[in-house]
Short mmCIF file of C-alpha atoms in Angstrom, two decimals:
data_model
loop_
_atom_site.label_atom_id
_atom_site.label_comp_id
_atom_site.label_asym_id
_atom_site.label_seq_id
_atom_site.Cartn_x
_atom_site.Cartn_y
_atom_site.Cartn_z
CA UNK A 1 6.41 48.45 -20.96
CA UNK A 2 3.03 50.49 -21.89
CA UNK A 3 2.34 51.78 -25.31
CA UNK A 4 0.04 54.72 -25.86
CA UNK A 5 -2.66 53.99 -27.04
CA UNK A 6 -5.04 57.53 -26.82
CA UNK A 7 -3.88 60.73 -24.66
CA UNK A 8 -7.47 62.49 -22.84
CA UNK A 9 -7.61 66.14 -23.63
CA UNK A 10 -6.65 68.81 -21.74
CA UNK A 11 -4.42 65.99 -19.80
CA UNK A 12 -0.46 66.25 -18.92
CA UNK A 13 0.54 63.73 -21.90
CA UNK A 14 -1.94 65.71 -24.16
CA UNK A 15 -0.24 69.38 -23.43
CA UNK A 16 2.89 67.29 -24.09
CA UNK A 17 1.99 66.13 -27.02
CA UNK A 18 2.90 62.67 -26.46
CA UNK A 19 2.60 60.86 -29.40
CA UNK A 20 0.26 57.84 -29.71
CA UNK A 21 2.51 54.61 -29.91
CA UNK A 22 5.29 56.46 -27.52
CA UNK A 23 6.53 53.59 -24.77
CA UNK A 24 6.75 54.21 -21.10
CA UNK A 25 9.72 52.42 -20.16
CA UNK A 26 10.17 53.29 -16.18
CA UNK A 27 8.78 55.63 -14.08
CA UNK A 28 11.21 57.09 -11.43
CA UNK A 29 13.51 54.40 -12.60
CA UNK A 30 11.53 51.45 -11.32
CA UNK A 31 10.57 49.34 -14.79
CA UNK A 32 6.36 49.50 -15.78
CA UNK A 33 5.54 46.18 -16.85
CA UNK A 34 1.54 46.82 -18.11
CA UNK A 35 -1.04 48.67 -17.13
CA UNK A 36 -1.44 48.04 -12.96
CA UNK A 37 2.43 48.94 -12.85
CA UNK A 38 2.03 52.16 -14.59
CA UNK A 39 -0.97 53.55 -12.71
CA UNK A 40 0.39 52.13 -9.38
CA UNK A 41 3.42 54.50 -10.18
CA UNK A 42 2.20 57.42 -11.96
CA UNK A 43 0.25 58.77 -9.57
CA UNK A 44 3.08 60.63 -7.21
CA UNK A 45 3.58 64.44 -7.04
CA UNK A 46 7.42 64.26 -8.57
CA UNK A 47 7.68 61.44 -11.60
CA UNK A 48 10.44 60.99 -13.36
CA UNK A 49 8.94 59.03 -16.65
CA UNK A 50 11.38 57.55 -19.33
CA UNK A 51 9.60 56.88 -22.69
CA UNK A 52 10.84 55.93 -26.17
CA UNK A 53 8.53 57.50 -29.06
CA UNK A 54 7.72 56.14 -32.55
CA UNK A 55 10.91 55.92 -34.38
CA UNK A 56 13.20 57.05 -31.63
CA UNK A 57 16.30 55.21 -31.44
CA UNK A 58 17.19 56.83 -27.73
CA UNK A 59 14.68 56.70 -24.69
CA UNK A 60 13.80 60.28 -23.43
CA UNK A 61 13.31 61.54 -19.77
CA UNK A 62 10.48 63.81 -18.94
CA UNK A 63 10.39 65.45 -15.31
CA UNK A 64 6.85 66.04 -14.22
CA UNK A 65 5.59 67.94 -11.06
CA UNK A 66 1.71 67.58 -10.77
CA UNK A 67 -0.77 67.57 -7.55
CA UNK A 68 -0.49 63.77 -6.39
CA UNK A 69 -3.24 61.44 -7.42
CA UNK A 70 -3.72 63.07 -10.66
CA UNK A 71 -3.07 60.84 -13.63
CA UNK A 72 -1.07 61.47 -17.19
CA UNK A 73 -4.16 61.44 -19.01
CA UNK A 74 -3.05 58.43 -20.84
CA UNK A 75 -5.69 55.30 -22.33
CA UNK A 76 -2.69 52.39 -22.35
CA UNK A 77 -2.87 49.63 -25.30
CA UNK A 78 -3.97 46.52 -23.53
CA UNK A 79 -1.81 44.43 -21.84
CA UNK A 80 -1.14 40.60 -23.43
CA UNK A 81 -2.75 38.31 -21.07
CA UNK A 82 -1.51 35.74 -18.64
CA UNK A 83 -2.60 32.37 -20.31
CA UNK A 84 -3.14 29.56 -18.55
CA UNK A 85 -1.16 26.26 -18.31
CA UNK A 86 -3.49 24.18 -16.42
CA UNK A 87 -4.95 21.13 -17.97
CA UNK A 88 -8.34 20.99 -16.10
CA UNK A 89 -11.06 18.18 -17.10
CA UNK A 90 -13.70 20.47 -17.01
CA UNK A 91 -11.88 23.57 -18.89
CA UNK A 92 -14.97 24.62 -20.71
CA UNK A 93 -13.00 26.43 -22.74
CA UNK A 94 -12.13 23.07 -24.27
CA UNK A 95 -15.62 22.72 -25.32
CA UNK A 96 -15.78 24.98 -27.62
CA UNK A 97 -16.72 24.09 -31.16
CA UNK A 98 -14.10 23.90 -33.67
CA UNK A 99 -14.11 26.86 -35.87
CA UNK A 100 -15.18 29.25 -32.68
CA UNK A 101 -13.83 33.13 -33.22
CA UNK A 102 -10.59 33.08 -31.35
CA UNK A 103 -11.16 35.30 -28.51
CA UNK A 104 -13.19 32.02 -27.39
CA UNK A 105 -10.23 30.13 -27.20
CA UNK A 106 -8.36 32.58 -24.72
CA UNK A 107 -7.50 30.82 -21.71
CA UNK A 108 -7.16 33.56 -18.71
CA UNK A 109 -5.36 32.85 -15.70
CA UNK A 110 -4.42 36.61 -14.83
CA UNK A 111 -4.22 37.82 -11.68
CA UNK A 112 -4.25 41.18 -12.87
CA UNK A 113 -7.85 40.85 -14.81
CA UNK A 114 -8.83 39.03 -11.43
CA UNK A 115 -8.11 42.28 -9.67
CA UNK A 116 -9.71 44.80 -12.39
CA UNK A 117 -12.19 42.76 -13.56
CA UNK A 118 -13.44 39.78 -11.08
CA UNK A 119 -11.88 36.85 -12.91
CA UNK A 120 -10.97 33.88 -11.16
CA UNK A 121 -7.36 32.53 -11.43
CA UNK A 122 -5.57 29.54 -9.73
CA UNK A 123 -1.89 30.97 -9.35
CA UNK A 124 0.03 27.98 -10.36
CA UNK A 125 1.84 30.72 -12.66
CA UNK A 126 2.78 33.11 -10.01
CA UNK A 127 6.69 32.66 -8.45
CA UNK A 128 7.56 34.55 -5.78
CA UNK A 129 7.90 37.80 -7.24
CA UNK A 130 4.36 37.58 -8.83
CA UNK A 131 2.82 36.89 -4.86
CA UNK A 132 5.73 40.38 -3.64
CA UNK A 133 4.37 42.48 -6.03
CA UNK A 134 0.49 41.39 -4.98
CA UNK A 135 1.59 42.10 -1.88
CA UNK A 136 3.27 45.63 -3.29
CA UNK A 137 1.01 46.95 -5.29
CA UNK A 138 -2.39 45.75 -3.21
CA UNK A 139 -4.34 44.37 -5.76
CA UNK A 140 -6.62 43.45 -3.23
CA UNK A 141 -9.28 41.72 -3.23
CA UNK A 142 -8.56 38.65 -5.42
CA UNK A 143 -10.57 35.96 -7.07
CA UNK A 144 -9.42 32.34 -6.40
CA UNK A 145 -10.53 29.34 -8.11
CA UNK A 146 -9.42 26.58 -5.12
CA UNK A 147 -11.33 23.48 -6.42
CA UNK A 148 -9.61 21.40 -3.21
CA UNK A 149 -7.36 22.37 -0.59
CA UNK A 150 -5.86 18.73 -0.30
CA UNK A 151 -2.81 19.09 -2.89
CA UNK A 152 -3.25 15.28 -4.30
CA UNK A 153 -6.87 16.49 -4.99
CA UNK A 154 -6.06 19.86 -6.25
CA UNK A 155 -3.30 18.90 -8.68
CA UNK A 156 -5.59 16.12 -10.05
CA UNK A 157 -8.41 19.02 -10.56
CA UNK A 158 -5.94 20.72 -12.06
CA UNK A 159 -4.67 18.05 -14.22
CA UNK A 160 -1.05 19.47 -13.35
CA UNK A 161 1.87 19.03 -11.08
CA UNK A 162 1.89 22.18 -9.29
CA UNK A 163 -0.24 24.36 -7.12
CA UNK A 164 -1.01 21.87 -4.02
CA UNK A 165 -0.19 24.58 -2.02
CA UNK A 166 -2.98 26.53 -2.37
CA UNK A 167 -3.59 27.20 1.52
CA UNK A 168 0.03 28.45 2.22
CA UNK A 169 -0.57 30.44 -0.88
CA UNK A 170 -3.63 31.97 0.26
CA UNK A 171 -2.19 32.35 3.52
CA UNK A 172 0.34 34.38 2.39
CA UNK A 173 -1.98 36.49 0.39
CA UNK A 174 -4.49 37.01 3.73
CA UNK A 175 -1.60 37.80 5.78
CA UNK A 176 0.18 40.25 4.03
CA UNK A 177 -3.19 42.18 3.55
CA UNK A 178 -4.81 40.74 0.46
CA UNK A 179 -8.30 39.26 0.57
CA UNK A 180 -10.03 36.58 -2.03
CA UNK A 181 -13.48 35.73 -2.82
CA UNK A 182 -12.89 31.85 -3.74
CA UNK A 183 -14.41 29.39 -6.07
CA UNK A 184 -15.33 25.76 -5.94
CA UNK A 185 -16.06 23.72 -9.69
CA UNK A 186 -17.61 21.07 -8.04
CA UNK A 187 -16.72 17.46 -10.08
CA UNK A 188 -18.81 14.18 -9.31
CA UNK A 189 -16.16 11.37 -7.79
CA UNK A 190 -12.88 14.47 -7.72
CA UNK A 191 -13.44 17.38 -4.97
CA UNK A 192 -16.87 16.25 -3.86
CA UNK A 193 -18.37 15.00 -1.03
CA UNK A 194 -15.89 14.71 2.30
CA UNK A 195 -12.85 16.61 -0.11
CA UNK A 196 -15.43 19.55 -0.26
CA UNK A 197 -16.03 19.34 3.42
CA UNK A 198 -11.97 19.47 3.92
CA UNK A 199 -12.01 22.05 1.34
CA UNK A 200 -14.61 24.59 3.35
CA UNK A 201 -12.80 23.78 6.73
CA UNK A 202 -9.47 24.70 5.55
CA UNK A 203 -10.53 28.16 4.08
CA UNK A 204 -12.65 28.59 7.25
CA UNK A 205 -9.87 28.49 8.87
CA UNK A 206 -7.52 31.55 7.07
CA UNK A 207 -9.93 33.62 8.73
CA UNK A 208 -11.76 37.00 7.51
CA UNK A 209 -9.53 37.56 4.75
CA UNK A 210 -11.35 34.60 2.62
CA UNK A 211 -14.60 36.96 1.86
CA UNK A 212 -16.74 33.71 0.46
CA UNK A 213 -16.59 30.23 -1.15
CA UNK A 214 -18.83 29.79 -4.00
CA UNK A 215 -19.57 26.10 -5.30
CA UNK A 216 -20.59 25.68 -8.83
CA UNK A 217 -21.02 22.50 -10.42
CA UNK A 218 -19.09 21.36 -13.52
CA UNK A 219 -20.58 22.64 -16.84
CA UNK A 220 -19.39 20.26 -19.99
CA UNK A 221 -20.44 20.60 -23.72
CA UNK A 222 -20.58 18.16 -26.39
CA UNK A 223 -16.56 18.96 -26.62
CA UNK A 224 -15.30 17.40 -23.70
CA UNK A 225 -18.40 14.84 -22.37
CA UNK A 226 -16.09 12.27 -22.54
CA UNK A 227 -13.26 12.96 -20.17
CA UNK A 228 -13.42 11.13 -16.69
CA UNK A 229 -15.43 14.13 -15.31
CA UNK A 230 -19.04 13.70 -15.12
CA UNK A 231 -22.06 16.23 -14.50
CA UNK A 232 -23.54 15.94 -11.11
CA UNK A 233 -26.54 14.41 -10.34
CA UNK A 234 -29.57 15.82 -8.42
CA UNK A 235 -29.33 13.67 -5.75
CA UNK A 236 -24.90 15.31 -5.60
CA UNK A 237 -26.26 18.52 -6.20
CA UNK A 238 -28.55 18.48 -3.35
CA UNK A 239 -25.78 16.89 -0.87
CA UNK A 240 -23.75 19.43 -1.49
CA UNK A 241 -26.31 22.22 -1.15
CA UNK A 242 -26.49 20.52 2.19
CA UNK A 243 -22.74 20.69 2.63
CA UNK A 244 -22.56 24.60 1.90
CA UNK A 245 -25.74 25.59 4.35
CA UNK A 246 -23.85 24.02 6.93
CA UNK A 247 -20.99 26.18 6.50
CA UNK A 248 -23.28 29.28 6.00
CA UNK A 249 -24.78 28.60 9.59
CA UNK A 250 -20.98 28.45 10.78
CA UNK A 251 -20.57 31.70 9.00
CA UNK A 252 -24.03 33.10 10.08
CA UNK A 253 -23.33 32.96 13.97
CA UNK A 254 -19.68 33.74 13.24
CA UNK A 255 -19.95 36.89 11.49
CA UNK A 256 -23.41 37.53 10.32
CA UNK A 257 -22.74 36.90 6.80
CA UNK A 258 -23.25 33.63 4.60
CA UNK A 259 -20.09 33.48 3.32
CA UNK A 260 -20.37 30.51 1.61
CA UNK A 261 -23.23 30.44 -1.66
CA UNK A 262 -24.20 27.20 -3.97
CA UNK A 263 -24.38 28.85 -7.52
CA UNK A 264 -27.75 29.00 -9.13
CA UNK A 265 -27.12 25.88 -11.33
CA UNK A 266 -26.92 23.91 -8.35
CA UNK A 267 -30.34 24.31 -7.10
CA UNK A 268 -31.60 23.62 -11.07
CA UNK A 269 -29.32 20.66 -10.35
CA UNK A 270 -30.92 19.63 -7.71
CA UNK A 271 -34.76 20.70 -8.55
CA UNK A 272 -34.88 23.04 -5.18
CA UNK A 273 -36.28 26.58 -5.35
CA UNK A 274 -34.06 29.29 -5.85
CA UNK A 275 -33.50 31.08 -2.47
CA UNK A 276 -35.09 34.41 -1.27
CA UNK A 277 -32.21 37.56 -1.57
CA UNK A 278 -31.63 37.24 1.82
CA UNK A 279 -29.72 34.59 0.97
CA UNK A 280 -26.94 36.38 -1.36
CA UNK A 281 -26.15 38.77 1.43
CA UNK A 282 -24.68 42.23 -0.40
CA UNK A 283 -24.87 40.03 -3.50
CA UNK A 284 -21.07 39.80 -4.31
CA UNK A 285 -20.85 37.42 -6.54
CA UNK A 286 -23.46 37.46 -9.42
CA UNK A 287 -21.24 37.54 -11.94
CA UNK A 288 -20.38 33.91 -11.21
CA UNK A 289 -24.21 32.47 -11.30
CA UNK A 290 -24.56 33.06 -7.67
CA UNK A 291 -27.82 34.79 -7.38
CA UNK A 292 -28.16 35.97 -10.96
CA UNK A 293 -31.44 34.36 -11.39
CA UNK A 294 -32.86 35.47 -7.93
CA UNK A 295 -31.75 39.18 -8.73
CA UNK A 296 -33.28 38.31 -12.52
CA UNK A 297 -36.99 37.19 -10.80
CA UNK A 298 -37.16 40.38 -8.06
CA UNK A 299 -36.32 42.69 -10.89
CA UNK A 300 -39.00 40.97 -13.20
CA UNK A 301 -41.65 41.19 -10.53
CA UNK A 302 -41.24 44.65 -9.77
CA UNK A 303 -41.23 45.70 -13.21
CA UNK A 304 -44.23 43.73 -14.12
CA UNK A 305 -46.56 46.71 -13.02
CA UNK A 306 -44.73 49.43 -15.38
CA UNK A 307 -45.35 47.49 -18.39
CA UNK A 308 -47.97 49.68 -20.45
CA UNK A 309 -51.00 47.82 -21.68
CA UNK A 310 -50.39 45.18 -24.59
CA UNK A 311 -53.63 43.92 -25.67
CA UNK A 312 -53.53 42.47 -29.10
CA UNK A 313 -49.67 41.68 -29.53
CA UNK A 314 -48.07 38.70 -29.24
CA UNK A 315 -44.87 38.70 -26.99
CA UNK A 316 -42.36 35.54 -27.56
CA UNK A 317 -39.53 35.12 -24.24
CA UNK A 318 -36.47 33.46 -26.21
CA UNK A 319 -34.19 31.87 -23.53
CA UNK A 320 -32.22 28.65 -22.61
CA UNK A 321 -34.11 25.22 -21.09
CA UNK A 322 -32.78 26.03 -18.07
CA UNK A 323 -34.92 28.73 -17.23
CA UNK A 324 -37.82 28.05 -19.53
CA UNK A 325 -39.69 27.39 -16.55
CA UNK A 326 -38.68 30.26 -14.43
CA UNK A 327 -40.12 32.06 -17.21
CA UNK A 328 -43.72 30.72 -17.74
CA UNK A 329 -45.08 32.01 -14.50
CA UNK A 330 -44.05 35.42 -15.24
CA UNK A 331 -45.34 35.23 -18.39
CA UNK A 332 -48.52 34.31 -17.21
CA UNK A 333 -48.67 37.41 -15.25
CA UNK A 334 -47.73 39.67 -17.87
CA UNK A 335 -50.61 37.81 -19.93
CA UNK A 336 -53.15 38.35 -17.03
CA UNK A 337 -51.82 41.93 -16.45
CA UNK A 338 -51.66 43.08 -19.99
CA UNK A 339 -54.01 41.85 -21.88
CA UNK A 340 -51.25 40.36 -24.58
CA UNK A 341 -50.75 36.56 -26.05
CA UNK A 342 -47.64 35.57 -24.40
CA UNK A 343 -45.32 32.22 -25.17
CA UNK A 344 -42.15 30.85 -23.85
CA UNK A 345 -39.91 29.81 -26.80
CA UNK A 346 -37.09 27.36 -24.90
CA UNK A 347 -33.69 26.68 -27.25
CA UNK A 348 -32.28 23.75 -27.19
CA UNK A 349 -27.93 24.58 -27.98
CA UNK A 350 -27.11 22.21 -30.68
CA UNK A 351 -23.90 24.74 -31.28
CA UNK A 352 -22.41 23.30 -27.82
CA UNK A 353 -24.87 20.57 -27.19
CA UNK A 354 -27.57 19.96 -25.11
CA UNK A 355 -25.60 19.65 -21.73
CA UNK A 356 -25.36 23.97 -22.35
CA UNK A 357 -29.03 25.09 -20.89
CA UNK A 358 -27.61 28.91 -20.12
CA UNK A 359 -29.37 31.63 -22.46
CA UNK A 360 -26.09 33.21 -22.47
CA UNK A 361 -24.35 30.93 -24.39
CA UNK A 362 -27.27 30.60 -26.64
CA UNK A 363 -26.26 30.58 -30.51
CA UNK A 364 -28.46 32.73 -32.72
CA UNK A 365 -28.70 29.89 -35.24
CA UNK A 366 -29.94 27.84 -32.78
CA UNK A 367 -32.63 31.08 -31.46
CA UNK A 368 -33.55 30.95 -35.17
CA UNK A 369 -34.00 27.30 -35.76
CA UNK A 370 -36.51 27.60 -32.85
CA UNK A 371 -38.57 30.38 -33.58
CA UNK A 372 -39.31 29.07 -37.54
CA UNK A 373 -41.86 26.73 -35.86
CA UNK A 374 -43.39 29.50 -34.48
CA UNK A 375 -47.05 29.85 -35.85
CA UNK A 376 -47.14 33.88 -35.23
CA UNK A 377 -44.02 36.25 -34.37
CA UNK A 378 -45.15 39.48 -33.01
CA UNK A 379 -42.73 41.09 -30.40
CA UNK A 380 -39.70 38.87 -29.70
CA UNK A 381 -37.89 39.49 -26.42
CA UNK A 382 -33.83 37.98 -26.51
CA UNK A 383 -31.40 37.57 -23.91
CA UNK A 384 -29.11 40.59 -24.44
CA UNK A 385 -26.48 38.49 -22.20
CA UNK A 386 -26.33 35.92 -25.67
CA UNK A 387 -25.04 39.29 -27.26
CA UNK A 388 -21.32 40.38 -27.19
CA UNK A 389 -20.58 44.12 -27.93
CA UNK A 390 -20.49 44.21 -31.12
CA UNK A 391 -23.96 42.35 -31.02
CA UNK A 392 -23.12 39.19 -32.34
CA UNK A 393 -24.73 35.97 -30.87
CA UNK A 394 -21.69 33.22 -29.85
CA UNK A 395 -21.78 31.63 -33.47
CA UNK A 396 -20.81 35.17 -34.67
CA UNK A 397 -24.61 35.37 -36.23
CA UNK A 398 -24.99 38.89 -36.10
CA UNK A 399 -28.04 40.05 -34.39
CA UNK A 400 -28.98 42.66 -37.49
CA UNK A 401 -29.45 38.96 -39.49
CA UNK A 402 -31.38 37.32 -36.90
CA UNK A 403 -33.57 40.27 -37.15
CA UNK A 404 -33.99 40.57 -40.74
CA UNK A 405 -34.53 36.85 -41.15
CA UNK A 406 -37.60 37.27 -38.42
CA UNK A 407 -39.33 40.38 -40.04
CA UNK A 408 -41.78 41.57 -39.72
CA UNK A 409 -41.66 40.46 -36.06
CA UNK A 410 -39.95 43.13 -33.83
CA UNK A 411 -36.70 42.21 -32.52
CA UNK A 412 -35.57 43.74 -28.56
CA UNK A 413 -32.77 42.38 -26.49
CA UNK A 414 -32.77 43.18 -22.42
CA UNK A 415 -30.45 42.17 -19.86
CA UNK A 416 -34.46 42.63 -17.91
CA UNK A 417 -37.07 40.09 -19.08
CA UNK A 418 -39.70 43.26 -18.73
CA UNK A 419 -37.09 46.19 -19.41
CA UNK A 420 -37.51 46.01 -23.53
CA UNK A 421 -41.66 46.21 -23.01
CA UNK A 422 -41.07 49.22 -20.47
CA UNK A 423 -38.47 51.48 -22.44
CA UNK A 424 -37.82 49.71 -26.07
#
């Protein structure tokens, strides 16, 4: 069921003064479940909505007539989350550090936050009435994290005895309407090299309704370096950046489109240049490192020439050792542009350990360990992606200490490496 949690004003649960907490059991007597359920089913002209309010002891029926598509006005609590079961080598989440806030520790595998939010799930905890009500509801498209299409392979990825049948799943999925961008982890010695080829052909091979493949490599911390997962190399990197351009030639004089992308880490990996924006197509899938940094450099070098003139401060770029050397060209140019003193501060993540180069997952103990050893602190420039929002680094340092510890040197976070000089 779905609890209240706010009703909008001037909406139908508002004028009925639906109390917050009140429970909506079914709506025209088929049972809501969470959140998709409820807005799947609340949006026909003639609802028939049974709810059980704080305290009641007896469910009550409300009979609504409304225009259809318009909504009860209601803000749901949020749903509890589909957890998942899979014992993956590489489940970064078990490299966090002990004594990491909890919501850290959360283990998605929902096919519901897939759908809403662009989360990848494997479905080894769907049955068959999980895959009918995809197929229902349309919760279309889907994210996919495949690893291998071989089951022996799979399962072993997955460290579990389930979910080999990943292409009759997806199958099912494509045929009945659904489609699903799909994900790769890429593991030295497990899915690699001719499983990743396999891998590529099979979901070639479901056709249209697979909208891409992304391949990311494995990402360990200090937590888990020692299971029988390694990191790739740059030489494995680079083979299977090979592997995926074949498959995007396929694609290109298939259907004009990639379709398949090797995540930004890879080409780091692998010490290539990050591609031109051609290569990301309509840019689908930045949210999974696939063409973050290449949208991160255009936007940079376009905003260079709004920066207003800087001469006589001293601007310090905080970020990860990954992409410390992204950054010094640009800050060159801002230098030459501006007039200002400009320096690349690089922080090395002792919080997950030194395998983590992301600034994202930078720790703000860490950004302040760094910047101590800085002779002058003018303007300092963070990574606003290191920041969750309630603005506390992933150590739960809150930025207003960072700040305070740094004064007088002026703090300014941007998801932009220019955007905080431009409009601070």
């Amino acid at each position: 069921m779905v609890r209240i949690a706010e009703t909008l004003p001037g909406g139908i649960a508002d004028e009925l003064q639906l109390e917050i907490g009140t429970r909506i059991i079914r709506i025209n007597g088929d049972r809501v479940r969470d959140t998709i359920d409820f807005r799947f089913r609340e949006v026909d002209a003639s609802i028939e909505v049974e709810i059980l309010g704080p305290g009641d002891d007896e469910p009550t029926i409300l009979e609504i007539e409304k225009p259809a598509g318009e909504t009860l006005g209601i803000v749901p609590a949020p749903d509890v989350v589909r957890q998942c079961a899979n014992k993956c080598a590489f489940c970064f989440i078990d490299g966090n550090p002990p004594g990491a806030r909890d919501a850290l520790f959360l283990k998605d595998d929902d096919f519901r936050l897939s759908f809403a939010y662009g989360s990848y799930v494997t479905l080894t905890n769907l049955g068959p009435r999980g895959f009918d009500r995809i197929l229902e509801q349309r919760l279309t498209p889907l994210y996919v994290s495949v690893h291998a299409t071989e089951p022996e392979v799979r399962m072993a990825a997955l460290g579990v005895e389930r979910g080999g049948d990943i292409v009759e799943q997806l199958d099912t999925l494509i045929t009945g309407g659904i489609e699903v961008h799909t994900q790769v982890v890429l593991c030295p010695g497990l899915n690699d090299g001719p499983h990743l080829d396999r891998t590529i052909v099979d979901l070639e091979g479901l056709g249209p309704g697979v909208l891409s493949l992304s391949v990311v490599p494995v990402g360990l911390t200090r937590y888990n370096l020692d299971r029988h997962v390694g990191l790739l190399t740059a030489d494995q990197a680079a083979a299977a950046i090979a592997q995926v351009d074949r498959a995007r030639q396929r694609a290109l004089a298939r259907a004009g489109t990639g379709w398949a992308y090797a995540a930004d880490e890879m080409f780091f990996l692998a010490q290539q240049p990050i591609p031109e924006g051609a290569y990301y197509d309509d840019w689908p899938l930045t949210e999974n490192g696939v063409g973050a940094v290449r949208r991160f450099l255009d936007t940079a070098t376009a905003d260079l020439d709004r920066v207003p003139p800087l001469r006589g401060r001293s601007v310090t770029f905080v970020t990860g050792e990954r992409m410390a050397p992204v950054l010094r060209p640009l800050a060159d140019a801002l230098r030459a542009r501006t007039g200002c003193d400009t320096r690349v501060v690089p922080v090395r993540n002792r919080w997950f350990g030194e395998t983590v180069t992301t600034a994202g997952l930078l720790a703000g103990h860490d950004i302040l360990s760094a910047l101590r050893g800085e002779a002058r602190l003018d303007l300092v420039l963070l990574p606003a992606e290191s920041l969750n929002d309630d603005q506390l680094f992933i150590d739960d340092l809150p930025l207003t200490e960072l700040v305070e510890a740094l004064a007088p040197a002026e703090v300014r976070p941007g998801h932009d490496l220019f955007a905080p000089l431009i409009d601070p």
